[in-house]
Structure formats: structure tokens, C-alpha cells
């Protein structure tokens, strides 16, 4: 009764002997149906056909069903029909799992990647064009060259933001298991981060320095990439 997944049991005559609350919700069954043929309660052709095949050859079938709820929302169900035996009685067990959220997340991810891939082309093309122009303008027009270098910097920042968004999405989807804790030397991580950002800081008259407190440990147990991200931030 408390399962998130839907469960329906059928007898050899394809009559419903058990249906839980989740299955009633998934298939919008709002009236008593135990003892009635499955077709009277559920009118999904894919499920009816799968049940019939299981009765014929006793091999499990998996189908995906798209449904609309009463409030107009789309529900994506993964349904498995398998043989159910109790003594000499052979029926069918139907289990259903709602994959709407997972499918929506996958669609959002695909759309995001497609959009980012398109967006990446614009700054890359601009950087390439500006770089070629700078090469031509260095000798004849230094001021123009400076302007184009500034444009290259702006486009690089745009690329950094796009890539950061992609990395954030990838880490969020990977979850905690994405982390790989190991022995990490914080001094090395900080030195790497400073080396990366020192040119940017110097351009703004900022000096990046790191002084290690001898009373604190240098080696910690952490995910190195995550620690580098923290340091970069």
C-alpha cells in the first residue's frame, strides 16, 4: 500500500486481484475494480498487449507509457509485465514506476547542452577573428590591437561562464559519488590556483600570495578537483 511504484496482480482470466494506491493514481482508476477484467480499468493498448504476451509465453515485457493526468500534466511510466505463479495458478504481475521527473531532467540536460554548444561557437569564432586582426594590427595600429585584445578577454570570460555552468550541472547530476577523496596537499592546490590567476590579478595590480601556517596540516583527505574549485572561487 505504501510503495511509490504501482502494483497490479492479475488472475489467469486477466482479472484484477490486487491494485495498490500508486497504480490507481498512475492509471487514474477512481472506482472499485478488483475482480474486473484489466481492460475495464486500464485502456492502455501497450499494457494490454504485453499482458497477453506474458500469458502466452510467460516471458516478461517492458513498455513505456505516456499519459496525461487530470490536471493536464504529462506522466511517463515504465511498466513491467511478468509472470506471477502461486502453486498451480499462473497470473501476471504489473509494476509501474513514474519516470516523469527523470525524463524531464534528461530533456532539460539535452536542451542545455545543445544551447551551450551553440553558444560556445559564438565566442570561439569571435576570439579567432579578433586574434587574426590583432596579428595584422600590431605593427600598423597598436591602439586597435589593444581594443581587439580587450574583446578577446571579454569573450574568454564568456566562455569561462558557460563552461562553469556546464561543470556545475555535471557535478549536480553526478551527486556525491562523483567525489573521489584522497590525500591532497593543500599547498600544491593553492599554488596551482595562484599560478592560474596570477596574470589576471597582476593586470589589476593585485598580488596573490600564500603563507602556510606551520601549525596547520598541509595534507588533507578530500577530492582534489573539488578542493581546487573551492580555491579558485
PDB file of C-alpha atoms in Angstrom:
ATOM      1  CA  UNK A   1       0.000   0.000   0.000  1.00  0.00           C
ATOM      2  CA  UNK A   2       2.864   2.397   0.743  1.00  0.00           C
ATOM      3  CA  UNK A   3       5.002   1.633  -2.318  1.00  0.00           C
ATOM      4  CA  UNK A   4       5.786   4.579  -4.601  1.00  0.00           C
ATOM      5  CA  UNK A   5       5.568   2.166  -7.527  1.00  0.00           C
ATOM      6  CA  UNK A   6       2.290   0.887  -8.883  1.00  0.00           C
ATOM      7  CA  UNK A   7       1.418  -2.806  -8.411  1.00  0.00           C
ATOM      8  CA  UNK A   8      -1.366  -4.762 -10.107  1.00  0.00           C
ATOM      9  CA  UNK A   9      -1.887  -8.542  -9.855  1.00  0.00           C
ATOM     10  CA  UNK A  10      -3.996 -10.458 -12.381  1.00  0.00           C
ATOM     11  CA  UNK A  11      -5.501 -13.931 -12.179  1.00  0.00           C
ATOM     12  CA  UNK A  12      -5.368 -16.408 -15.121  1.00  0.00           C
ATOM     13  CA  UNK A  13      -8.502 -14.811 -16.589  1.00  0.00           C
ATOM     14  CA  UNK A  14      -6.780 -11.380 -16.618  1.00  0.00           C
ATOM     15  CA  UNK A  15      -8.989 -10.145 -13.785  1.00  0.00           C
ATOM     16  CA  UNK A  16      -7.554  -7.749 -11.230  1.00  0.00           C
ATOM     17  CA  UNK A  17      -6.955  -9.418  -7.870  1.00  0.00           C
ATOM     18  CA  UNK A  18      -4.912  -6.606  -6.330  1.00  0.00           C
ATOM     19  CA  UNK A  19      -4.189  -2.948  -7.152  1.00  0.00           C
ATOM     20  CA  UNK A  20      -2.377  -0.531  -4.858  1.00  0.00           C
ATOM     21  CA  UNK A  21      -2.899   3.191  -4.391  1.00  0.00           C
ATOM     22  CA  UNK A  22       0.049   4.185  -6.598  1.00  0.00           C
ATOM     23  CA  UNK A  23      -1.307   2.163  -9.532  1.00  0.00           C
ATOM     24  CA  UNK A  24      -4.733   3.738  -9.076  1.00  0.00           C
ATOM     25  CA  UNK A  25      -3.119   7.167  -9.206  1.00  0.00           C
ATOM     26  CA  UNK A  26      -0.901   6.381 -12.210  1.00  0.00           C
ATOM     27  CA  UNK A  27      -3.726   4.917 -14.318  1.00  0.00           C
ATOM     28  CA  UNK A  28      -6.438   7.221 -12.926  1.00  0.00           C
ATOM     29  CA  UNK A  29      -8.622   4.400 -11.617  1.00  0.00           C
ATOM     30  CA  UNK A  30     -11.242   6.042  -9.397  1.00  0.00           C
ATOM     31  CA  UNK A  31     -13.731   3.185  -8.970  1.00  0.00           C
ATOM     32  CA  UNK A  32     -13.638  -0.339  -7.475  1.00  0.00           C
ATOM     33  CA  UNK A  33     -12.033  -2.692  -9.977  1.00  0.00           C
ATOM     34  CA  UNK A  34     -10.899  -5.790  -8.053  1.00  0.00           C
ATOM     35  CA  UNK A  35     -12.470  -8.829  -9.724  1.00  0.00           C
ATOM     36  CA  UNK A  36     -12.971  -6.995 -13.014  1.00  0.00           C
ATOM     37  CA  UNK A  37     -11.059  -7.561 -16.275  1.00  0.00           C
ATOM     38  CA  UNK A  38      -7.948  -5.419 -16.653  1.00  0.00           C
ATOM     39  CA  UNK A  39      -9.319  -3.890 -19.863  1.00  0.00           C
ATOM     40  CA  UNK A  40     -12.194  -2.278 -17.954  1.00  0.00           C
ATOM     41  CA  UNK A  41      -9.823  -0.455 -15.615  1.00  0.00           C
ATOM     42  CA  UNK A  42      -6.841   0.315 -17.852  1.00  0.00           C
ATOM     43  CA  UNK A  43      -7.205   1.150 -21.526  1.00  0.00           C
ATOM     44  CA  UNK A  44      -3.553   1.351 -22.492  1.00  0.00           C
ATOM     45  CA  UNK A  45      -3.036  -0.814 -25.624  1.00  0.00           C
ATOM     46  CA  UNK A  46       0.689  -1.315 -24.931  1.00  0.00           C
ATOM     47  CA  UNK A  47      -0.003  -2.732 -21.470  1.00  0.00           C
ATOM     48  CA  UNK A  48      -2.901  -4.935 -22.601  1.00  0.00           C
ATOM     49  CA  UNK A  49      -0.769  -6.385 -25.424  1.00  0.00           C
ATOM     50  CA  UNK A  50       2.183  -7.006 -23.060  1.00  0.00           C
ATOM     51  CA  UNK A  51      -0.074  -8.802 -20.573  1.00  0.00           C
ATOM     52  CA  UNK A  52      -1.457 -11.023 -23.330  1.00  0.00           C
ATOM     53  CA  UNK A  53       2.054 -11.943 -24.462  1.00  0.00           C
ATOM     54  CA  UNK A  54       3.102 -12.815 -20.910  1.00  0.00           C
ATOM     55  CA  UNK A  55       0.090 -15.111 -20.617  1.00  0.00           C
ATOM     56  CA  UNK A  56       1.158 -16.777 -23.885  1.00  0.00           C
ATOM     57  CA  UNK A  57       4.890 -17.317 -23.370  1.00  0.00           C
ATOM     58  CA  UNK A  58       5.464 -16.426 -19.662  1.00  0.00           C
ATOM     59  CA  UNK A  59       8.370 -14.091 -20.550  1.00  0.00           C
ATOM     60  CA  UNK A  60       8.495 -10.602 -19.029  1.00  0.00           C
ATOM     61  CA  UNK A  61       7.780  -7.488 -21.088  1.00  0.00           C
ATOM     62  CA  UNK A  62       8.807  -3.863 -20.508  1.00  0.00           C
ATOM     63  CA  UNK A  63       6.914  -0.935 -22.014  1.00  0.00           C
ATOM     64  CA  UNK A  64       6.979   2.842 -21.644  1.00  0.00           C
ATOM     65  CA  UNK A  65       3.662   4.638 -21.449  1.00  0.00           C
ATOM     66  CA  UNK A  66       2.975   8.349 -21.801  1.00  0.00           C
ATOM     67  CA  UNK A  67      -0.167   9.549 -20.045  1.00  0.00           C
ATOM     68  CA  UNK A  68      -1.927  12.796 -19.227  1.00  0.00           C
ATOM     69  CA  UNK A  69      -3.112  13.476 -15.697  1.00  0.00           C
ATOM     70  CA  UNK A  70      -6.440  15.144 -14.926  1.00  0.00           C
ATOM     71  CA  UNK A  71      -4.669  18.490 -14.477  1.00  0.00           C
ATOM     72  CA  UNK A  72      -3.027  18.219 -17.896  1.00  0.00           C
ATOM     73  CA  UNK A  73       0.455  17.189 -16.787  1.00  0.00           C
ATOM     74  CA  UNK A  74       2.351  14.529 -18.719  1.00  0.00           C
ATOM     75  CA  UNK A  75       3.334  11.370 -16.861  1.00  0.00           C
ATOM     76  CA  UNK A  76       5.975   8.952 -18.162  1.00  0.00           C
ATOM     77  CA  UNK A  77       5.628   5.416 -16.809  1.00  0.00           C
ATOM     78  CA  UNK A  78       7.970   2.454 -17.102  1.00  0.00           C
ATOM     79  CA  UNK A  79       5.759  -0.636 -16.880  1.00  0.00           C
ATOM     80  CA  UNK A  80       6.919  -4.232 -16.458  1.00  0.00           C
ATOM     81  CA  UNK A  81       4.610  -7.192 -17.001  1.00  0.00           C
ATOM     82  CA  UNK A  82       5.901 -10.512 -15.657  1.00  0.00           C
ATOM     83  CA  UNK A  83       4.657 -13.978 -14.857  1.00  0.00           C
ATOM     84  CA  UNK A  84       3.189 -14.455 -11.387  1.00  0.00           C
ATOM     85  CA  UNK A  85       2.858 -18.019 -10.099  1.00  0.00           C
ATOM     86  CA  UNK A  86       1.255 -19.285  -6.914  1.00  0.00           C
ATOM     87  CA  UNK A  87       1.109 -23.057  -6.822  1.00  0.00           C
ATOM     88  CA  UNK A  88      -0.676 -24.199  -9.961  1.00  0.00           C
ATOM     89  CA  UNK A  89      -2.173 -20.780 -10.586  1.00  0.00           C
ATOM     90  CA  UNK A  90      -0.377 -18.590 -13.175  1.00  0.00           C
ATOM     91  CA  UNK A  91      -1.209 -14.899 -13.340  1.00  0.00           C
ATOM     92  CA  UNK A  92       0.555 -11.685 -14.300  1.00  0.00           C
ATOM     93  CA  UNK A  93       2.194  -9.043 -12.138  1.00  0.00           C
ATOM     94  CA  UNK A  94       2.241  -5.465 -13.449  1.00  0.00           C
ATOM     95  CA  UNK A  95       4.615  -2.979 -11.840  1.00  0.00           C
ATOM     96  CA  UNK A  96       4.782   0.692 -12.846  1.00  0.00           C
ATOM     97  CA  UNK A  97       7.346   3.354 -11.969  1.00  0.00           C
ATOM     98  CA  UNK A  98       6.955   7.067 -12.594  1.00  0.00           C
ATOM     99  CA  UNK A  99       9.963   8.337 -14.572  1.00  0.00           C
ATOM    100  CA  UNK A 100       8.488  11.756 -15.347  1.00  0.00           C
ATOM    101  CA  UNK A 101      10.997  13.701 -13.267  1.00  0.00           C
ATOM    102  CA  UNK A 102      13.986  11.741 -14.577  1.00  0.00           C
ATOM    103  CA  UNK A 103      12.795  12.143 -18.160  1.00  0.00           C
ATOM    104  CA  UNK A 104      12.210  15.864 -17.660  1.00  0.00           C
ATOM    105  CA  UNK A 105      15.710  16.237 -16.202  1.00  0.00           C
ATOM    106  CA  UNK A 106      17.171  14.411 -19.192  1.00  0.00           C
ATOM    107  CA  UNK A 107      15.269  16.667 -21.596  1.00  0.00           C
ATOM    108  CA  UNK A 108      16.490  19.762 -19.733  1.00  0.00           C
ATOM    109  CA  UNK A 109      20.054  18.437 -19.830  1.00  0.00           C
ATOM    110  CA  UNK A 110      19.898  17.748 -23.569  1.00  0.00           C
ATOM    111  CA  UNK A 111      18.427  21.186 -24.234  1.00  0.00           C
ATOM    112  CA  UNK A 112      21.052  22.826 -22.022  1.00  0.00           C
ATOM    113  CA  UNK A 113      23.941  21.033 -23.744  1.00  0.00           C
ATOM    114  CA  UNK A 114      22.537  21.881 -27.182  1.00  0.00           C
ATOM    115  CA  UNK A 115      22.166  25.541 -26.231  1.00  0.00           C
ATOM    116  CA  UNK A 116      25.618  25.736 -24.670  1.00  0.00           C
ATOM    117  CA  UNK A 117      27.190  24.032 -27.686  1.00  0.00           C
ATOM    118  CA  UNK A 118      25.599  26.692 -29.867  1.00  0.00           C
ATOM    119  CA  UNK A 119      26.649  29.476 -27.508  1.00  0.00           C
ATOM    120  CA  UNK A 120      30.256  28.251 -27.417  1.00  0.00           C
ATOM    121  CA  UNK A 121      30.606  28.705 -31.168  1.00  0.00           C
ATOM    122  CA  UNK A 122      29.956  32.454 -30.994  1.00  0.00           C
ATOM    123  CA  UNK A 123      32.769  33.476 -28.605  1.00  0.00           C
ATOM    124  CA  UNK A 124      35.160  30.999 -30.203  1.00  0.00           C
ATOM    125  CA  UNK A 125      34.551  32.497 -33.640  1.00  0.00           C
ATOM    126  CA  UNK A 126      34.941  35.992 -32.200  1.00  0.00           C
ATOM    127  CA  UNK A 127      38.206  35.103 -30.447  1.00  0.00           C
ATOM    128  CA  UNK A 128      39.590  33.599 -33.634  1.00  0.00           C
ATOM    129  CA  UNK A 129      38.640  36.668 -35.652  1.00  0.00           C
ATOM    130  CA  UNK A 130      39.999  39.135 -33.097  1.00  0.00           C
ATOM    131  CA  UNK A 131      43.257  37.180 -32.765  1.00  0.00           C
ATOM    132  CA  UNK A 132      43.786  37.298 -36.529  1.00  0.00           C
ATOM    133  CA  UNK A 133      43.032  41.032 -36.548  1.00  0.00           C
ATOM    134  CA  UNK A 134      45.456  41.675 -33.690  1.00  0.00           C
ATOM    135  CA  UNK A 135      48.241  39.996 -35.651  1.00  0.00           C
ATOM    136  CA  UNK A 136      47.605  42.361 -38.561  1.00  0.00           C
ATOM    137  CA  UNK A 137      47.195  45.478 -36.402  1.00  0.00           C
ATOM    138  CA  UNK A 138      50.173  45.043 -34.065  1.00  0.00           C
ATOM    139  CA  UNK A 139      52.578  46.920 -36.320  1.00  0.00           C
ATOM    140  CA  UNK A 140      50.276  49.430 -38.004  1.00  0.00           C
ATOM    141  CA  UNK A 141      47.716  50.324 -35.315  1.00  0.00           C
ATOM    142  CA  UNK A 142      48.685  49.442 -31.701  1.00  0.00           C
ATOM    143  CA  UNK A 143      45.573  51.138 -30.279  1.00  0.00           C
ATOM    144  CA  UNK A 144      43.305  48.978 -32.426  1.00  0.00           C
ATOM    145  CA  UNK A 145      45.275  45.946 -31.356  1.00  0.00           C
ATOM    146  CA  UNK A 146      44.638  46.828 -27.690  1.00  0.00           C
ATOM    147  CA  UNK A 147      40.918  47.128 -28.412  1.00  0.00           C
ATOM    148  CA  UNK A 148      40.800  43.719 -30.056  1.00  0.00           C
ATOM    149  CA  UNK A 149      42.779  42.148 -27.196  1.00  0.00           C
ATOM    150  CA  UNK A 150      40.184  43.583 -24.810  1.00  0.00           C
ATOM    151  CA  UNK A 151      37.449  41.954 -26.895  1.00  0.00           C
ATOM    152  CA  UNK A 152      39.294  38.643 -26.719  1.00  0.00           C
ATOM    153  CA  UNK A 153      39.406  38.933 -22.915  1.00  0.00           C
ATOM    154  CA  UNK A 154      35.651  39.612 -22.804  1.00  0.00           C
ATOM    155  CA  UNK A 155      34.884  36.588 -24.973  1.00  0.00           C
ATOM    156  CA  UNK A 156      37.174  34.403 -22.843  1.00  0.00           C
ATOM    157  CA  UNK A 157      35.238  35.458 -19.752  1.00  0.00           C
ATOM    158  CA  UNK A 158      32.022  34.499 -21.516  1.00  0.00           C
ATOM    159  CA  UNK A 159      33.488  31.096 -22.315  1.00  0.00           C
ATOM    160  CA  UNK A 160      34.538  30.656 -18.694  1.00  0.00           C
ATOM    161  CA  UNK A 161      30.977  31.352 -17.511  1.00  0.00           C
ATOM    162  CA  UNK A 162      29.500  28.867 -19.976  1.00  0.00           C
ATOM    163  CA  UNK A 163      31.987  26.164 -19.048  1.00  0.00           C
ATOM    164  CA  UNK A 164      31.444  26.826 -15.331  1.00  0.00           C
ATOM    165  CA  UNK A 165      27.694  26.341 -15.844  1.00  0.00           C
ATOM    166  CA  UNK A 166      28.334  23.035 -17.608  1.00  0.00           C
ATOM    167  CA  UNK A 167      30.651  21.842 -14.840  1.00  0.00           C
ATOM    168  CA  UNK A 168      28.115  22.798 -12.180  1.00  0.00           C
ATOM    169  CA  UNK A 169      25.396  20.840 -13.999  1.00  0.00           C
ATOM    170  CA  UNK A 170      27.670  17.817 -14.426  1.00  0.00           C
ATOM    171  CA  UNK A 171      28.579  17.781 -10.724  1.00  0.00           C
ATOM    172  CA  UNK A 172      24.960  18.209  -9.660  1.00  0.00           C
ATOM    173  CA  UNK A 173      23.872  15.255 -11.810  1.00  0.00           C
ATOM    174  CA  UNK A 174      26.778  13.092 -10.656  1.00  0.00           C
ATOM    175  CA  UNK A 175      25.895  13.581  -6.979  1.00  0.00           C
ATOM    176  CA  UNK A 176      28.094  12.755  -4.002  1.00  0.00           C
ATOM    177  CA  UNK A 177      29.518   9.623  -5.643  1.00  0.00           C
ATOM    178  CA  UNK A 178      31.287  11.911  -8.126  1.00  0.00           C
ATOM    179  CA  UNK A 179      33.734  12.893  -5.378  1.00  0.00           C
ATOM    180  CA  UNK A 180      36.950  10.897  -5.106  1.00  0.00           C
ATOM    181  CA  UNK A 181      38.533  11.623  -1.707  1.00  0.00           C
ATOM    182  CA  UNK A 182      42.261  11.042  -1.421  1.00  0.00           C
ATOM    183  CA  UNK A 183      45.310  12.612   0.236  1.00  0.00           C
ATOM    184  CA  UNK A 184      45.538  16.185  -1.067  1.00  0.00           C
ATOM    185  CA  UNK A 185      48.409  18.615  -0.483  1.00  0.00           C
ATOM    186  CA  UNK A 186      46.717  21.976   0.088  1.00  0.00           C
ATOM    187  CA  UNK A 187      49.921  23.907  -0.594  1.00  0.00           C
ATOM    188  CA  UNK A 188      50.122  22.354  -4.074  1.00  0.00           C
ATOM    189  CA  UNK A 189      46.456  23.067  -4.793  1.00  0.00           C
ATOM    190  CA  UNK A 190      46.762  26.690  -3.683  1.00  0.00           C
ATOM    191  CA  UNK A 191      49.979  27.141  -5.688  1.00  0.00           C
ATOM    192  CA  UNK A 192      48.214  25.792  -8.799  1.00  0.00           C
ATOM    193  CA  UNK A 193      45.299  28.157  -8.296  1.00  0.00           C
ATOM    194  CA  UNK A 194      47.598  31.156  -7.785  1.00  0.00           C
ATOM    195  CA  UNK A 195      49.555  30.265 -10.930  1.00  0.00           C
ATOM    196  CA  UNK A 196      46.292  30.200 -12.897  1.00  0.00           C
ATOM    197  CA  UNK A 197      45.012  33.557 -11.677  1.00  0.00           C
ATOM    198  CA  UNK A 198      48.275  35.467 -11.131  1.00  0.00           C
ATOM    199  CA  UNK A 199      48.210  37.050 -14.632  1.00  0.00           C
ATOM    200  CA  UNK A 200      44.620  38.221 -14.140  1.00  0.00           C
ATOM    201  CA  UNK A 201      45.460  39.619 -10.696  1.00  0.00           C
ATOM    202  CA  UNK A 202      48.623  41.336 -11.923  1.00  0.00           C
ATOM    203  CA  UNK A 203      46.636  43.097 -14.632  1.00  0.00           C
ATOM    204  CA  UNK A 204      44.611  44.695 -11.831  1.00  0.00           C
ATOM    205  CA  UNK A 205      47.651  45.481  -9.682  1.00  0.00           C
ATOM    206  CA  UNK A 206      46.812  42.701  -7.225  1.00  0.00           C
ATOM    207  CA  UNK A 207      49.471  40.410  -5.782  1.00  0.00           C
ATOM    208  CA  UNK A 208      48.424  36.857  -4.863  1.00  0.00           C
ATOM    209  CA  UNK A 209      50.461  35.334  -2.037  1.00  0.00           C
ATOM    210  CA  UNK A 210      50.178  32.286   0.174  1.00  0.00           C
ATOM    211  CA  UNK A 211      51.724  31.802   3.584  1.00  0.00           C
ATOM    212  CA  UNK A 212      51.412  28.390   5.199  1.00  0.00           C
ATOM    213  CA  UNK A 213      50.813  28.289   8.935  1.00  0.00           C
ATOM    214  CA  UNK A 214      53.209  25.695  10.310  1.00  0.00           C
ATOM    215  CA  UNK A 215      50.685  24.653  12.983  1.00  0.00           C
ATOM    216  CA  UNK A 216      48.135  23.547  10.378  1.00  0.00           C
ATOM    217  CA  UNK A 217      48.340  20.311   8.358  1.00  0.00           C
ATOM    218  CA  UNK A 218      49.198  20.643   4.685  1.00  0.00           C
ATOM    219  CA  UNK A 219      47.814  17.249   3.628  1.00  0.00           C
ATOM    220  CA  UNK A 220      44.058  16.639   3.972  1.00  0.00           C
ATOM    221  CA  UNK A 221      41.615  13.926   2.921  1.00  0.00           C
ATOM    222  CA  UNK A 222      39.468  15.454   0.161  1.00  0.00           C
ATOM    223  CA  UNK A 223      38.533  15.432  -3.515  1.00  0.00           C
ATOM    224  CA  UNK A 224      41.347  17.276  -5.285  1.00  0.00           C
ATOM    225  CA  UNK A 225      39.265  18.759  -8.111  1.00  0.00           C
ATOM    226  CA  UNK A 226      36.588  19.961  -5.692  1.00  0.00           C
ATOM    227  CA  UNK A 227      39.270  21.477  -3.450  1.00  0.00           C
ATOM    228  CA  UNK A 228      40.809  23.247  -6.455  1.00  0.00           C
ATOM    229  CA  UNK A 229      37.366  24.607  -7.364  1.00  0.00           C
ATOM    230  CA  UNK A 230      36.961  25.987  -3.825  1.00  0.00           C
ATOM    231  CA  UNK A 231      40.407  27.589  -4.030  1.00  0.00           C
ATOM    232  CA  UNK A 232      39.705  29.093  -7.455  1.00  0.00           C
ATOM    233  CA  UNK A 233      36.437  30.556  -6.187  1.00  0.00           C
TER     234      UNK A 233
END
